[in-house]
Short mmCIF file of C-alpha atoms in Angstrom, two decimals:
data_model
loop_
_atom_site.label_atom_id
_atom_site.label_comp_id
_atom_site.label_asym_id
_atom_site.label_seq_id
_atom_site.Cartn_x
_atom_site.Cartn_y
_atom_site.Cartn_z
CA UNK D 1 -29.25 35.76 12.40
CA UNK D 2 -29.69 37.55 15.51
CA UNK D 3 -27.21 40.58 16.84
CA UNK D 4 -28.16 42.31 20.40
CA UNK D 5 -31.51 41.52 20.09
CA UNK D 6 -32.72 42.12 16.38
CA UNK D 7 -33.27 40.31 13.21
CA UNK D 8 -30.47 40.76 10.71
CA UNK D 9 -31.63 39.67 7.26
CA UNK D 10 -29.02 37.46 5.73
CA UNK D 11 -29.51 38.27 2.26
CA UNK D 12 -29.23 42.39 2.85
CA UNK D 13 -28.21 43.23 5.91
CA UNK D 14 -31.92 44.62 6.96
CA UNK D 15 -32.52 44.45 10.64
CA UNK D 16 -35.74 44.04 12.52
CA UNK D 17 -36.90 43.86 16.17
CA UNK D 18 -38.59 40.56 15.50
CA UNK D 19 -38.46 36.74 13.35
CA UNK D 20 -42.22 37.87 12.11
CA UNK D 21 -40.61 41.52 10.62
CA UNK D 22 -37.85 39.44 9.09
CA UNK D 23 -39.60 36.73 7.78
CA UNK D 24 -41.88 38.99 6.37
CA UNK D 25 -39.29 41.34 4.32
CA UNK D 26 -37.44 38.06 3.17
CA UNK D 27 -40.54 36.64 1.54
CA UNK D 28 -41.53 40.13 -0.05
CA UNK D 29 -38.24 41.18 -1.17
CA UNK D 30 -35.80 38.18 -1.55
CA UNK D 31 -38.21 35.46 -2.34
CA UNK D 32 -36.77 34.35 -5.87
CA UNK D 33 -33.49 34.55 -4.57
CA UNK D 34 -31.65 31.18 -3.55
CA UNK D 35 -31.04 30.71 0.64
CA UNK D 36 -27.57 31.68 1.41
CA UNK D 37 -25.25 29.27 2.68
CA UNK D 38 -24.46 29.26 6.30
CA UNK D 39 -21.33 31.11 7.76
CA UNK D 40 -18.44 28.88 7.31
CA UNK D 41 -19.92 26.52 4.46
CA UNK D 42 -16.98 26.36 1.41
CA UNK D 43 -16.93 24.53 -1.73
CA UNK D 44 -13.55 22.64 -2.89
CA UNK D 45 -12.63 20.77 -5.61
CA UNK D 46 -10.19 17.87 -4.26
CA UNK D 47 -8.50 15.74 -6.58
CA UNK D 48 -11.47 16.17 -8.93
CA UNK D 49 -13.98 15.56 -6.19
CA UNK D 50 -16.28 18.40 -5.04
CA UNK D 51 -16.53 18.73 -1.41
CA UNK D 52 -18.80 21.05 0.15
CA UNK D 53 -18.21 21.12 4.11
CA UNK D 54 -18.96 23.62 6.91
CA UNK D 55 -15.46 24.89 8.77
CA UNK D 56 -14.78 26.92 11.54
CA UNK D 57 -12.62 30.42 11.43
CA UNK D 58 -9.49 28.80 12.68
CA UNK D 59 -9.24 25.22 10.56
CA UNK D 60 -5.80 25.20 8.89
CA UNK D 61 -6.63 23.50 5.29
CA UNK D 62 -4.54 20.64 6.65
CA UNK D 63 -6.67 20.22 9.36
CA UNK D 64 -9.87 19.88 7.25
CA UNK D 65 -7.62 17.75 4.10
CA UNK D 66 -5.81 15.12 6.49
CA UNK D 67 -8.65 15.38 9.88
CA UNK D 68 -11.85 16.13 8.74
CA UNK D 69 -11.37 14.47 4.88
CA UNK D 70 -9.23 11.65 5.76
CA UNK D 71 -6.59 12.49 3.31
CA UNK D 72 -3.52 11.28 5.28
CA UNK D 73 -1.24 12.47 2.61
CA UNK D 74 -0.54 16.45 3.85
CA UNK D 75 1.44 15.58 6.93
CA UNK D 76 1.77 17.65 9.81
CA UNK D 77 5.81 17.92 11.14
CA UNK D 78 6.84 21.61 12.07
CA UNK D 79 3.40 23.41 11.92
CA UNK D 80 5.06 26.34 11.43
CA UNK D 81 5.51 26.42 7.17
CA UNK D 82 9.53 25.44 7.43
CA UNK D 83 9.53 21.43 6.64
CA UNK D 84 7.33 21.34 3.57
CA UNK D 85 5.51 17.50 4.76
CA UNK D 86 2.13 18.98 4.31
CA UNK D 87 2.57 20.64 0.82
CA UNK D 88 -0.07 20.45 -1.27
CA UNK D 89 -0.83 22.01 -4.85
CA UNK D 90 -3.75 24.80 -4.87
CA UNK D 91 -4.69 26.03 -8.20
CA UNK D 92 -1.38 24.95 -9.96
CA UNK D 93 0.98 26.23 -7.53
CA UNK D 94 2.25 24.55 -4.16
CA UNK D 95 1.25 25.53 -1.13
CA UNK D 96 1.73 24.71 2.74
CA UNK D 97 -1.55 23.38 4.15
CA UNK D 98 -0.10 24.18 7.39
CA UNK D 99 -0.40 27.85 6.95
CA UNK D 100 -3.43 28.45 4.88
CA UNK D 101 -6.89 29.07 6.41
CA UNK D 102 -9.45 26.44 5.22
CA UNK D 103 -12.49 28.93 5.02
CA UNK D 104 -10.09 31.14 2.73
CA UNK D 105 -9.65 28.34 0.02
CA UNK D 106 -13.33 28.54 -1.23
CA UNK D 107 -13.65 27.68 -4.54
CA UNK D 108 -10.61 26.46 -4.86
CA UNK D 109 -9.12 22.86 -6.69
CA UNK D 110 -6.65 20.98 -4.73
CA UNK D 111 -4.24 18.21 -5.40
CA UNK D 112 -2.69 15.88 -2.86
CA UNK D 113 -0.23 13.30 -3.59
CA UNK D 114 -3.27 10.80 -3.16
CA UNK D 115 -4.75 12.15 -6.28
CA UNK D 116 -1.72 12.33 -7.78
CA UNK D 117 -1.01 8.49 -7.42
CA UNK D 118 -4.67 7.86 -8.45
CA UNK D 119 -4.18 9.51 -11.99
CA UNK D 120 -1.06 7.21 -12.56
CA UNK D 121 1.40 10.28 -12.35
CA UNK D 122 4.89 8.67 -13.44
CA UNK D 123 6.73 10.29 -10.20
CA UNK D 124 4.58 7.76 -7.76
CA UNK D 125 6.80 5.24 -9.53
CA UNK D 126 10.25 7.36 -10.38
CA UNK D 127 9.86 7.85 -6.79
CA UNK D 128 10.23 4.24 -6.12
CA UNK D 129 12.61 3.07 -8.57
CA UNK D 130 15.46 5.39 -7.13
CA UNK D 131 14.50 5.12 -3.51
CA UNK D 132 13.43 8.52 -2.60
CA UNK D 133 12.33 7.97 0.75
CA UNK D 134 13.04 6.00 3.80
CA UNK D 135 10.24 6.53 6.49
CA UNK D 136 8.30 8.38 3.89
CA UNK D 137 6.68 11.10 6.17
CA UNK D 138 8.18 14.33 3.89
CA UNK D 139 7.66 11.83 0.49
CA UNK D 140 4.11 13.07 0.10
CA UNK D 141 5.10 17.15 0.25
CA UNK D 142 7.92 16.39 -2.16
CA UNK D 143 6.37 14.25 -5.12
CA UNK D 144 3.16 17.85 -4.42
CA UNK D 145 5.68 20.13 -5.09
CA UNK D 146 7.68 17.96 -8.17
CA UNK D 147 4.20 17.94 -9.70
CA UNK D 148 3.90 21.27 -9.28
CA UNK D 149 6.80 21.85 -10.90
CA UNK D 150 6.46 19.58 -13.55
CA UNK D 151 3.29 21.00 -15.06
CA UNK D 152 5.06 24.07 -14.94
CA UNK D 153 8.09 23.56 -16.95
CA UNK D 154 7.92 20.00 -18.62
CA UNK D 155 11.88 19.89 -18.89
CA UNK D 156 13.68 20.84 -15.69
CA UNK D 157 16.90 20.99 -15.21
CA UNK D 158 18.51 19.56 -11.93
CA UNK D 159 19.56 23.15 -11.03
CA UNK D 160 15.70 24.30 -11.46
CA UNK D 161 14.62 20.89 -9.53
CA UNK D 162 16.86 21.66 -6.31
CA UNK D 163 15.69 25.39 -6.07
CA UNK D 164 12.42 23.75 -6.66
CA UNK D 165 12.65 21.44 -3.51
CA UNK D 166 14.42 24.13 -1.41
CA UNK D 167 11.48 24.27 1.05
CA UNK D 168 11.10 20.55 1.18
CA UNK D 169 12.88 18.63 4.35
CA UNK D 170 14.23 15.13 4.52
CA UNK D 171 15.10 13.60 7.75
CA UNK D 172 16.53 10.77 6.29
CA UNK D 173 18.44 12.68 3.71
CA UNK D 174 17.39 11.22 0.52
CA UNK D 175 17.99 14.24 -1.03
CA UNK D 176 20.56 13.27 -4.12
CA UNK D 177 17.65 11.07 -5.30
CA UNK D 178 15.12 13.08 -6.08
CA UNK D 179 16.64 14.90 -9.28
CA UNK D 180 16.86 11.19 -10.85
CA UNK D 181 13.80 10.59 -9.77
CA UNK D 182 11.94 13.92 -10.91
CA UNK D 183 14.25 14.14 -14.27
CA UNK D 184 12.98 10.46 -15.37
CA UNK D 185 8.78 11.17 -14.60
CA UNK D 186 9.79 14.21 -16.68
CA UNK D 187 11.28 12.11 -19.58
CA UNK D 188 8.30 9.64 -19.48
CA UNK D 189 5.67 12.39 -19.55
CA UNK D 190 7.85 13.29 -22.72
CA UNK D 191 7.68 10.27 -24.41
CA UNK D 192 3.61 9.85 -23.48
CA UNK D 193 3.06 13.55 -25.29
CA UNK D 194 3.76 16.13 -22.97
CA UNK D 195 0.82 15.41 -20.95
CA UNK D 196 1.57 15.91 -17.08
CA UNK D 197 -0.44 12.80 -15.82
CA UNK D 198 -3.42 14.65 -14.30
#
């Protein structure tokens, strides 16, 4: 790395008025040490795939999920954390891709609702039987955050669903359905063993 004209060693900090004075101290004191990853490089774990991709300061993490990934799933409607279309689950908990910073998710495991379909989660087809959506844009932030909440507490009630959901907009208003739906994926993952599908 170079800063107003010297040699800043990436592994301490060290600086040096030229590439021979740096190259030097990094093969006599950091030699056994492993290269450091460039600025920007992160490591996720998406859907049980690890992804290891270089992003820039100002990626949102739905950018780099639906853009750079191709995961169409986290939808992009307000851009402003109010409609809930690109909710996506980040260690256990439901999150707005809009609003979180890609580079600050390092480490991290994601869900989408493509994964979630992939592992043969019983809302994918809850969500079906009882008609849940009509264009489908805000379907994919919903049956995030119901998954969400079903690892969470196994046996909702419809009171715990609906405060659940509160962040979640339908233009179409399918909103009476979703309780049916989310209360029956929660009976079936009952009557497999209390496993939540993932």
């Amino acid at each position: 790395m170079k800063d107003e004209g010297k040699y800043l060693c990436p592994y301490c900090g060290a600086t040096f008025e030229t590439f021979e004075g740096l190259k030097g101290h990094a093969l006599a004191e950091h030699k056994a040490e492993a290269v450091p990853l460039p600025e920007g490089m992160i490591t996720l774990t998406i859907n049980g795939q690890v992804y290891q991709v270089q992003v820039e300061p100002q990626w949102t993490l739905n950018y780099l999920l639906h853009d750079r990934l191709g995961l169409t799933s986290p939808k992009m409607f307000c851009d402003r954390g109010a409609c809930g279309s690109c909710t996506v689950i980040m260690e256990g908990r439901p999150i707005l891709s809009c609003m979180s910073l890609a580079i600050e998710c390092d480490g991290k495991k994601i869900e989408t609702a493509e994964g979630i379909a992939d592992a043969g989660h019983p809302l994918i087809e809850s969500y079906v039987k009882h008609h849940c959506m009509q264009c489908g844009y805000c379907t994919p932030g919903f049956v995030t955050t119901a998954k969400a909440l079903l690892d969470r507490v196994p046996n909702p009630t419809e009171e715990e669903i609906i405060d659940a959901l509160g962040g979640n907009l339908c233009r179409c208003g399918t909103y009476p359905q979703h309780p049916k739906a989310i209360l029956e994926a929660a009976e079936t993952l009952r009557q497999r063993g209390g496993g939540n599908g993932s």
